[in-house]
PDB file of C-alpha atoms in Angstrom:
ATOM      1  CA  MET A   1       0.000   0.000   0.000  1.00 96.00           C
ATOM      2  CA  LYS A   2       1.208   3.486  -0.915  1.00 98.00           C
ATOM      3  CA  ALA A   3       0.723   6.535   1.265  1.00 98.00           C
ATOM      4  CA  LEU A   4       1.076  10.267   0.653  1.00 98.00           C
ATOM      5  CA  LEU A   5       1.647  12.539   3.642  1.00 98.00           C
ATOM      6  CA  LEU A   6       1.119  16.245   2.991  1.00 98.00           C
ATOM      7  CA  VAL A   7       3.245  18.142   5.512  1.00 98.00           C
ATOM      8  CA  ALA A   8       2.535  21.780   6.358  1.00 97.00           C
ATOM      9  CA  HIS A   9       4.123  24.053   8.952  1.00 95.00           C
ATOM     10  CA  GLY A  10       1.149  24.207  11.290  1.00 94.00           C
ATOM     11  CA  SER A  11      -0.462  27.362  12.631  1.00 90.00           C
ATOM     12  CA  ARG A  12      -2.001  28.643  15.858  1.00 88.00           C
ATOM     13  CA  ARG A  13      -5.037  29.466  13.679  1.00 88.00           C
ATOM     14  CA  LYS A  14      -7.243  26.377  13.502  1.00 91.00           C
ATOM     15  CA  GLN A  15      -8.655  27.599  10.175  1.00 91.00           C
ATOM     16  CA  SER A  16      -5.223  27.471   8.520  1.00 91.00           C
ATOM     17  CA  ASN A  17      -4.669  23.903   9.708  1.00 94.00           C
ATOM     18  CA  ASP A  18      -8.172  22.936   8.597  1.00 95.00           C
ATOM     19  CA  GLU A  19      -7.366  24.270   5.114  1.00 94.00           C
ATOM     20  CA  VAL A  20      -4.423  21.877   4.903  1.00 96.00           C
ATOM     21  CA  ILE A  21      -6.536  18.942   6.112  1.00 97.00           C
ATOM     22  CA  LEU A  22      -9.211  19.835   3.546  1.00 96.00           C
ATOM     23  CA  LEU A  23      -6.559  20.034   0.827  1.00 96.00           C
ATOM     24  CA  ALA A  24      -5.307  16.564   1.785  1.00 97.00           C
ATOM     25  CA  GLU A  25      -8.880  15.280   1.455  1.00 97.00           C
ATOM     26  CA  LYS A  26      -9.207  16.798  -2.016  1.00 96.00           C
ATOM     27  CA  LEU A  27      -5.840  15.316  -2.910  1.00 96.00           C
ATOM     28  CA  LYS A  28      -7.029  11.909  -1.684  1.00 97.00           C
ATOM     29  CA  ASN A  29     -10.002  12.078  -4.031  1.00 96.00           C
ATOM     30  CA  GLU A  30      -7.826  13.089  -6.979  1.00 95.00           C
ATOM     31  CA  CYS A  31      -5.024  10.554  -6.606  1.00 93.00           C
ATOM     32  CA  SER A  32      -6.733   7.493  -5.157  1.00 93.00           C
ATOM     33  CA  ARG A  33      -5.338   5.441  -8.044  1.00 93.00           C
ATOM     34  CA  GLN A  34      -1.748   6.248  -7.074  1.00 94.00           C
ATOM     35  CA  TYR A  35      -2.108   6.414  -3.287  1.00 97.00           C
ATOM     36  CA  ASN A  36      -4.219   4.242  -1.000  1.00 97.00           C
ATOM     37  CA  ILE A  37      -3.690   6.563   1.939  1.00 98.00           C
ATOM     38  CA  VAL A  38      -3.506  10.372   1.857  1.00 98.00           C
ATOM     39  CA  ASN A  39      -3.193  12.322   5.107  1.00 98.00           C
ATOM     40  CA  ALA A  40      -2.028  15.692   6.402  1.00 98.00           C
ATOM     41  CA  ALA A  41       0.558  16.271   9.125  1.00 98.00           C
ATOM     42  CA  PHE A  42       2.251  19.306  10.650  1.00 98.00           C
ATOM     43  CA  LEU A  43       5.812  20.245  11.555  1.00 97.00           C
ATOM     44  CA  GLU A  44       4.659  22.030  14.701  1.00 96.00           C
ATOM     45  CA  LEU A  45       1.817  23.845  16.450  1.00 94.00           C
ATOM     46  CA  SER A  46      -0.892  21.404  15.391  1.00 94.00           C
ATOM     47  CA  GLU A  47      -1.783  17.737  15.540  1.00 95.00           C
ATOM     48  CA  THR A  48      -1.049  15.426  13.715  1.00 97.00           C
ATOM     49  CA  LEU A  49       2.742  15.911  14.014  1.00 98.00           C
ATOM     50  CA  ILE A  50       4.922  14.337  11.305  1.00 98.00           C
ATOM     51  CA  PRO A  51       6.178  11.276  13.280  1.00 98.00           C
ATOM     52  CA  ASP A  52       2.601  10.468  14.311  1.00 98.00           C
ATOM     53  CA  GLY A  53       1.450  10.904  10.725  1.00 98.00           C
ATOM     54  CA  ILE A  54       4.125   8.467   9.512  1.00 98.00           C
ATOM     55  CA  LYS A  55       3.220   6.047  12.311  1.00 98.00           C
ATOM     56  CA  GLN A  56      -0.456   6.175  11.315  1.00 98.00           C
ATOM     57  CA  CYS A  57       0.409   5.405   7.674  1.00 98.00           C
ATOM     58  CA  VAL A  58       2.480   2.406   8.798  1.00 98.00           C
ATOM     59  CA  THR A  59      -0.287   1.231  11.141  1.00 98.00           C
ATOM     60  CA  ASP A  60      -2.744   1.506   8.241  1.00 97.00           C
ATOM     61  CA  GLY A  61      -0.532  -0.822   6.213  1.00 97.00           C
ATOM     62  CA  ALA A  62       1.609   1.474   4.073  1.00 98.00           C
ATOM     63  CA  SER A  63       4.684  -0.174   2.566  1.00 98.00           C
ATOM     64  CA  SER A  64       5.804   3.082   0.961  1.00 98.00           C
ATOM     65  CA  ILE A  65       5.239   6.666   2.062  1.00 98.00           C
ATOM     66  CA  VAL A  66       5.874   9.853   0.097  1.00 98.00           C
ATOM     67  CA  VAL A  67       6.245  12.929   2.320  1.00 98.00           C
ATOM     68  CA  LEU A  68       5.297  16.114   0.486  1.00 98.00           C
ATOM     69  CA  PRO A  69       6.290  19.439   2.100  1.00 97.00           C
ATOM     70  CA  TYR A  70       3.610  22.087   1.586  1.00 97.00           C
ATOM     71  CA  PHE A  71       6.161  24.916   1.815  1.00 96.00           C
ATOM     72  CA  LEU A  72       7.021  27.705  -0.623  1.00 95.00           C
ATOM     73  CA  ASN A  73      10.595  28.531   0.379  1.00 90.00           C
ATOM     74  CA  SER A  74      13.603  26.311   0.897  1.00 87.00           C
ATOM     75  CA  GLY A  75      14.178  27.600   4.406  1.00 87.00           C
ATOM     76  CA  ARG A  76      15.484  25.755   7.442  1.00 90.00           C
ATOM     77  CA  HIS A  77      12.262  23.767   7.865  1.00 94.00           C
ATOM     78  CA  VAL A  78      12.569  22.358   4.341  1.00 94.00           C
ATOM     79  CA  VAL A  79      16.320  21.743   4.206  1.00 92.00           C
ATOM     80  CA  GLU A  80      16.945  20.649   7.807  1.00 95.00           C
ATOM     81  CA  ASP A  81      14.002  20.128  10.122  1.00 97.00           C
ATOM     82  CA  ILE A  82      11.759  17.968   7.926  1.00 98.00           C
ATOM     83  CA  PRO A  83      14.636  15.856   6.489  1.00 97.00           C
ATOM     84  CA  ASN A  84      15.889  15.222  10.056  1.00 98.00           C
ATOM     85  CA  ILE A  85      12.468  14.046  11.187  1.00 98.00           C
ATOM     86  CA  ILE A  86      12.075  11.847   8.103  1.00 98.00           C
ATOM     87  CA  ASN A  87      15.544  10.347   8.566  1.00 97.00           C
ATOM     88  CA  ASP A  88      14.588   9.353  12.114  1.00 98.00           C
ATOM     89  CA  CYS A  89      11.419   7.721  10.759  1.00 98.00           C
ATOM     90  CA  ILE A  90      13.413   5.839   8.098  1.00 97.00           C
ATOM     91  CA  VAL A  91      15.543   4.332  10.893  1.00 98.00           C
ATOM     92  CA  GLN A  92      12.451   3.528  12.934  1.00 98.00           C
ATOM     93  CA  TYR A  93      10.616   1.740  10.095  1.00 98.00           C
ATOM     94  CA  PRO A  94      13.324  -0.050   8.082  1.00 97.00           C
ATOM     95  CA  ASN A  95      10.771  -2.137   6.201  1.00 97.00           C
ATOM     96  CA  VAL A  96       8.847   0.871   4.904  1.00 98.00           C
ATOM     97  CA  GLU A  97      10.120   2.913   1.950  1.00 98.00           C
ATOM     98  CA  ILE A  98       9.884   6.540   3.059  1.00 98.00           C
ATOM     99  CA  ARG A  99      10.734   9.201   0.472  1.00 97.00           C
ATOM    100  CA  LEU A 100      10.819  12.973   0.866  1.00 97.00           C
ATOM    101  CA  ALA A 101       9.458  14.767  -2.212  1.00 97.00           C
ATOM    102  CA  PRO A 102      10.572  18.291  -3.218  1.00 96.00           C
ATOM    103  CA  HIS A 103       8.786  21.153  -1.481  1.00 95.00           C
ATOM    104  CA  LEU A 104       5.983  22.877  -3.323  1.00 95.00           C
ATOM    105  CA  GLY A 105       7.991  25.997  -4.200  1.00 93.00           C
ATOM    106  CA  ALA A 106      10.434  23.891  -6.226  1.00 92.00           C
ATOM    107  CA  SER A 107       7.748  22.697  -8.642  1.00 94.00           C
ATOM    108  CA  SER A 108       8.247  23.290 -12.333  1.00 92.00           C
ATOM    109  CA  LEU A 109       4.481  23.937 -12.520  1.00 95.00           C
ATOM    110  CA  MET A 110       4.682  26.933 -10.162  1.00 96.00           C
ATOM    111  CA  ILE A 111       5.021  29.487 -12.971  1.00 96.00           C
ATOM    112  CA  ASP A 112       1.897  28.131 -14.695  1.00 95.00           C
ATOM    113  CA  LEU A 113       0.004  28.255 -11.415  1.00 96.00           C
ATOM    114  CA  LEU A 114       1.076  31.856 -10.765  1.00 97.00           C
ATOM    115  CA  ILE A 115       0.060  32.995 -14.254  1.00 96.00           C
ATOM    116  CA  SER A 116      -3.297  31.237 -13.825  1.00 96.00           C
ATOM    117  CA  SER A 117      -3.871  32.846 -10.407  1.00 96.00           C
ATOM    118  CA  ALA A 118      -3.004  36.289 -11.777  1.00 96.00           C
ATOM    119  CA  GLU A 119      -5.736  35.889 -14.385  1.00 94.00           C
ATOM    120  CA  THR A 120      -8.355  34.692 -11.863  1.00 93.00           C
ATOM    121  CA  GLU A 121     -10.850  36.991 -10.175  1.00 89.00           C
ATOM    122  CA  ASN A 122     -10.508  37.202  -6.400  1.00 82.00           C
ATOM    123  CA  THR A 123     -13.619  35.846  -4.734  1.00 68.00           C
ATOM    124  CA  VAL A 124     -12.361  36.006  -1.130  1.00 54.00           C
TER     125      VAL A 124
ATOM    126  CA  MET B   1       1.147  49.094 -19.674  1.00 96.00           C
ATOM    127  CA  LYS B   2       0.271  46.118 -17.492  1.00 98.00           C
ATOM    128  CA  ALA B   3       2.190  45.158 -14.364  1.00 98.00           C
ATOM    129  CA  LEU B   4       2.232  42.036 -12.191  1.00 98.00           C
ATOM    130  CA  LEU B   5       3.442  42.366  -8.601  1.00 98.00           C
ATOM    131  CA  LEU B   6       4.259  39.090  -6.859  1.00 98.00           C
ATOM    132  CA  VAL B   7       3.822  39.663  -3.126  1.00 98.00           C
ATOM    133  CA  ALA B   8       5.438  37.363  -0.561  1.00 97.00           C
ATOM    134  CA  HIS B   9       5.576  37.617   3.214  1.00 95.00           C
ATOM    135  CA  GLY B  10       9.265  38.461   3.465  1.00 94.00           C
ATOM    136  CA  SER B  11      11.811  36.713   5.625  1.00 90.00           C
ATOM    137  CA  ARG B  12      14.810  37.568   7.811  1.00 88.00           C
ATOM    138  CA  ARG B  13      16.674  35.048   5.632  1.00 88.00           C
ATOM    139  CA  LYS B  14      18.000  36.836   2.565  1.00 91.00           C
ATOM    140  CA  GLN B  15      18.008  33.551   0.650  1.00 91.00           C
ATOM    141  CA  SER B  16      14.224  33.174   1.025  1.00 91.00           C
ATOM    142  CA  ASN B  17      13.636  36.694  -0.281  1.00 94.00           C
ATOM    143  CA  ASP B  18      16.074  36.106  -3.132  1.00 95.00           C
ATOM    144  CA  GLU B  19      14.049  33.003  -4.108  1.00 94.00           C
ATOM    145  CA  VAL B  20      10.964  35.163  -4.487  1.00 96.00           C
ATOM    146  CA  ILE B  21      12.828  37.767  -6.537  1.00 97.00           C
ATOM    147  CA  LEU B  22      14.221  34.988  -8.750  1.00 96.00           C
ATOM    148  CA  LEU B  23      10.720  33.543  -9.144  1.00 96.00           C
ATOM    149  CA  ALA B  24       9.438  36.968 -10.236  1.00 97.00           C
ATOM    150  CA  GLU B  25      12.222  37.097 -12.833  1.00 97.00           C
ATOM    151  CA  LYS B  26      11.249  33.667 -14.177  1.00 96.00           C
ATOM    152  CA  LEU B  27       7.632  34.794 -14.200  1.00 96.00           C
ATOM    153  CA  LYS B  28       8.630  37.905 -16.150  1.00 97.00           C
ATOM    154  CA  ASN B  29      10.269  35.761 -18.828  1.00 96.00           C
ATOM    155  CA  GLU B  30       7.222  33.494 -19.070  1.00 95.00           C
ATOM    156  CA  CYS B  31       4.478  36.106 -19.240  1.00 93.00           C
ATOM    157  CA  SER B  32       6.102  39.017 -21.047  1.00 93.00           C
ATOM    158  CA  ARG B  33       3.246  38.943 -23.567  1.00 93.00           C
ATOM    159  CA  GLN B  34       0.633  39.587 -20.856  1.00 94.00           C
ATOM    160  CA  TYR B  35       2.642  41.845 -18.539  1.00 97.00           C
ATOM    161  CA  ASN B  36       5.138  44.556 -19.450  1.00 97.00           C
ATOM    162  CA  ILE B  37       6.363  44.809 -15.860  1.00 98.00           C
ATOM    163  CA  VAL B  38       6.816  41.933 -13.385  1.00 98.00           C
ATOM    164  CA  ASN B  39       8.309  42.614  -9.954  1.00 98.00           C
ATOM    165  CA  ALA B  40       8.432  41.143  -6.458  1.00 98.00           C
ATOM    166  CA  ALA B  41       7.445  42.903  -3.245  1.00 98.00           C
ATOM    167  CA  PHE B  42       7.153  41.921   0.408  1.00 98.00           C
ATOM    168  CA  LEU B  43       4.576  42.426   3.146  1.00 97.00           C
ATOM    169  CA  GLU B  44       7.285  42.909   5.760  1.00 96.00           C
ATOM    170  CA  LEU B  45      10.880  42.179   6.783  1.00 94.00           C
ATOM    171  CA  SER B  46      12.383  42.862   3.356  1.00 94.00           C
ATOM    172  CA  GLU B  47      12.590  45.532   0.699  1.00 95.00           C
ATOM    173  CA  THR B  48      10.747  46.232  -1.599  1.00 97.00           C
ATOM    174  CA  LEU B  49       7.617  46.701   0.561  1.00 98.00           C
ATOM    175  CA  ILE B  50       4.236  46.529  -1.201  1.00 98.00           C
ATOM    176  CA  PRO B  51       3.460  50.298  -1.382  1.00 98.00           C
ATOM    177  CA  ASP B  52       6.928  50.934  -2.817  1.00 98.00           C
ATOM    178  CA  GLY B  53       6.432  48.074  -5.288  1.00 98.00           C
ATOM    179  CA  ILE B  54       3.146  49.615  -6.453  1.00 98.00           C
ATOM    180  CA  LYS B  55       4.742  53.070  -6.650  1.00 98.00           C
ATOM    181  CA  GLN B  56       7.568  51.687  -8.795  1.00 98.00           C
ATOM    182  CA  CYS B  57       5.068  50.066 -11.207  1.00 98.00           C
ATOM    183  CA  VAL B  58       3.224  53.403 -11.522  1.00 98.00           C
ATOM    184  CA  THR B  59       6.505  55.294 -12.029  1.00 98.00           C
ATOM    185  CA  ASP B  60       7.438  52.790 -14.733  1.00 97.00           C
ATOM    186  CA  GLY B  61       4.198  53.609 -16.534  1.00 97.00           C
ATOM    187  CA  ALA B  62       1.761  50.892 -15.461  1.00 98.00           C
ATOM    188  CA  SER B  63      -1.888  51.699 -16.136  1.00 98.00           C
ATOM    189  CA  SER B  64      -3.031  48.432 -14.547  1.00 98.00           C
ATOM    190  CA  ILE B  65      -1.424  46.364 -11.787  1.00 98.00           C
ATOM    191  CA  VAL B  66      -2.314  42.822 -10.694  1.00 98.00           C
ATOM    192  CA  VAL B  67      -1.130  42.031  -7.167  1.00 98.00           C
ATOM    193  CA  LEU B  68      -0.554  38.303  -6.684  1.00 98.00           C
ATOM    194  CA  PRO B  69      -0.142  37.039  -3.091  1.00 97.00           C
ATOM    195  CA  TYR B  70       2.456  34.264  -2.886  1.00 97.00           C
ATOM    196  CA  PHE B  71       0.788  32.750   0.193  1.00 96.00           C
ATOM    197  CA  LEU B  72      -0.573  29.257   0.823  1.00 95.00           C
ATOM    198  CA  ASN B  73      -3.124  29.894   3.563  1.00 90.00           C
ATOM    199  CA  SER B  74      -5.928  32.413   3.775  1.00 88.00           C
ATOM    200  CA  GLY B  75      -4.644  33.797   7.056  1.00 87.00           C
ATOM    201  CA  ARG B  76      -4.796  37.353   8.365  1.00 90.00           C
ATOM    202  CA  HIS B  77      -2.113  38.557   5.929  1.00 94.00           C
ATOM    203  CA  VAL B  78      -4.181  37.395   2.942  1.00 94.00           C
ATOM    204  CA  VAL B  79      -7.659  38.426   4.120  1.00 92.00           C
ATOM    205  CA  GLU B  80      -6.802  41.666   5.955  1.00 95.00           C
ATOM    206  CA  ASP B  81      -3.273  43.031   5.767  1.00 97.00           C
ATOM    207  CA  ILE B  82      -2.640  42.840   2.019  1.00 98.00           C
ATOM    208  CA  PRO B  83      -6.177  43.981   1.019  1.00 97.00           C
ATOM    209  CA  ASN B  84      -5.829  46.971   3.388  1.00 98.00           C
ATOM    210  CA  ILE B  85      -2.504  47.982   1.845  1.00 98.00           C
ATOM    211  CA  ILE B  86      -3.908  47.566  -1.674  1.00 98.00           C
ATOM    212  CA  ASN B  87      -7.020  49.586  -0.831  1.00 97.00           C
ATOM    213  CA  ASP B  88      -4.786  52.443   0.336  1.00 98.00           C
ATOM    214  CA  CYS B  89      -2.877  52.232  -2.954  1.00 98.00           C
ATOM    215  CA  ILE B  90      -6.127  52.294  -4.950  1.00 97.00           C
ATOM    216  CA  VAL B  91      -7.035  55.580  -3.236  1.00 98.00           C
ATOM    217  CA  GLN B  92      -3.533  56.947  -3.833  1.00 98.00           C
ATOM    218  CA  TYR B  93      -3.480  56.122  -7.557  1.00 98.00           C
ATOM    219  CA  PRO B  94      -7.059  56.664  -8.792  1.00 97.00           C
ATOM    220  CA  ASN B  95      -5.994  56.569 -12.443  1.00 97.00           C
ATOM    221  CA  VAL B  96      -4.367  53.133 -12.163  1.00 98.00           C
ATOM    222  CA  GLU B  97      -6.427  49.948 -12.148  1.00 98.00           C
ATOM    223  CA  ILE B  98      -5.101  47.918  -9.213  1.00 98.00           C
ATOM    224  CA  ARG B  99      -6.550  44.410  -8.753  1.00 97.00           C
ATOM    225  CA  LEU B 100      -5.794  41.874  -6.034  1.00 97.00           C
ATOM    226  CA  ALA B 101      -5.643  38.304  -7.415  1.00 97.00           C
ATOM    227  CA  PRO B 102      -6.466  35.227  -5.280  1.00 96.00           C
ATOM    228  CA  HIS B 103      -3.625  33.893  -3.123  1.00 95.00           C
ATOM    229  CA  LEU B 104      -1.677  30.935  -4.419  1.00 95.00           C
ATOM    230  CA  GLY B 105      -3.285  28.382  -2.079  1.00 93.00           C
ATOM    231  CA  ALA B 106      -6.699  29.078  -3.637  1.00 92.00           C
ATOM    232  CA  SER B 107      -5.596  27.953  -7.105  1.00 94.00           C
ATOM    233  CA  SER B 108      -7.552  25.220  -8.830  1.00 92.00           C
ATOM    234  CA  LEU B 109      -4.209  23.976 -10.189  1.00 95.00           C
ATOM    235  CA  MET B 110      -2.822  23.297  -6.696  1.00 96.00           C
ATOM    236  CA  ILE B 111      -3.916  19.633  -6.678  1.00 96.00           C
ATOM    237  CA  ASP B 112      -2.146  18.986 -10.008  1.00 95.00           C
ATOM    238  CA  LEU B 113       0.973  20.682  -8.701  1.00 96.00           C
ATOM    239  CA  LEU B 114       0.944  18.590  -5.513  1.00 97.00           C
ATOM    240  CA  ILE B 115       0.514  15.321  -7.419  1.00 96.00           C
ATOM    241  CA  SER B 116       3.345  16.329  -9.755  1.00 96.00           C
ATOM    242  CA  SER B 117       5.634  17.219  -6.821  1.00 96.00           C
ATOM    243  CA  ALA B 118       4.873  13.919  -5.088  1.00 96.00           C
ATOM    244  CA  GLU B 119       6.066  12.075  -8.190  1.00 94.00           C
ATOM    245  CA  THR B 120       9.263  14.133  -8.520  1.00 93.00           C
ATOM    246  CA  GLU B 121      12.611  13.078  -7.070  1.00 88.00           C
ATOM    247  CA  ASN B 122      14.012  15.390  -4.433  1.00 82.00           C
ATOM    248  CA  THR B 123      17.245  16.948  -5.653  1.00 68.00           C
ATOM    249  CA  VAL B 124      17.740  19.387  -2.756  1.00 54.00           C
TER     250      VAL B 124
END
């Protein structure tokens, strides 16, 4: 079984965290062919924290887990904190393939997304 | 002349701000047909601040400016702080059409971008 764990920073604002959880649910609906399990986790400030998110995927039967950082910049969280946490998890679950995907801001599709957003009316 | 102003939060880390400026440069190359001017600006912590970014677009001859928030969550910065700054600019430059685009996290392309990132090898 394959799992995808969307990892965001986490906020003191419940609404921000709920947005990430909702996004993970949308993602689950859109990629159910590729991933049996899709969940959200947070680096800090909100449950579920990353190690618990990984643990839940393993408990649910995942044999491979892709961790996807929902971050725009390659700051300390992306280049140090999240890799360190994931490396600890890799040691803890040697029979599970755990892979860290590039953070969102590194995507080659970002330019297309920005151009599309610029052309969209703001409905907020 | 049309301008696009990419607005990020701003960071104490110069490297994070430089990433945004570099992204604006890439964006400029990709959408030079739609926008004559493409620049980056920051809400706080780094130059150029948003009002100065708007002023520069006007000085450079922009008759319309799209402000594009490079933010993932619809937090206070997206729903209050940036709209307030833009509303002040609209009053200040009545002859320039200034429009606030939806923040990045609201994009309908976000799911596609996430799925693509999950399938990409991490080269960081």
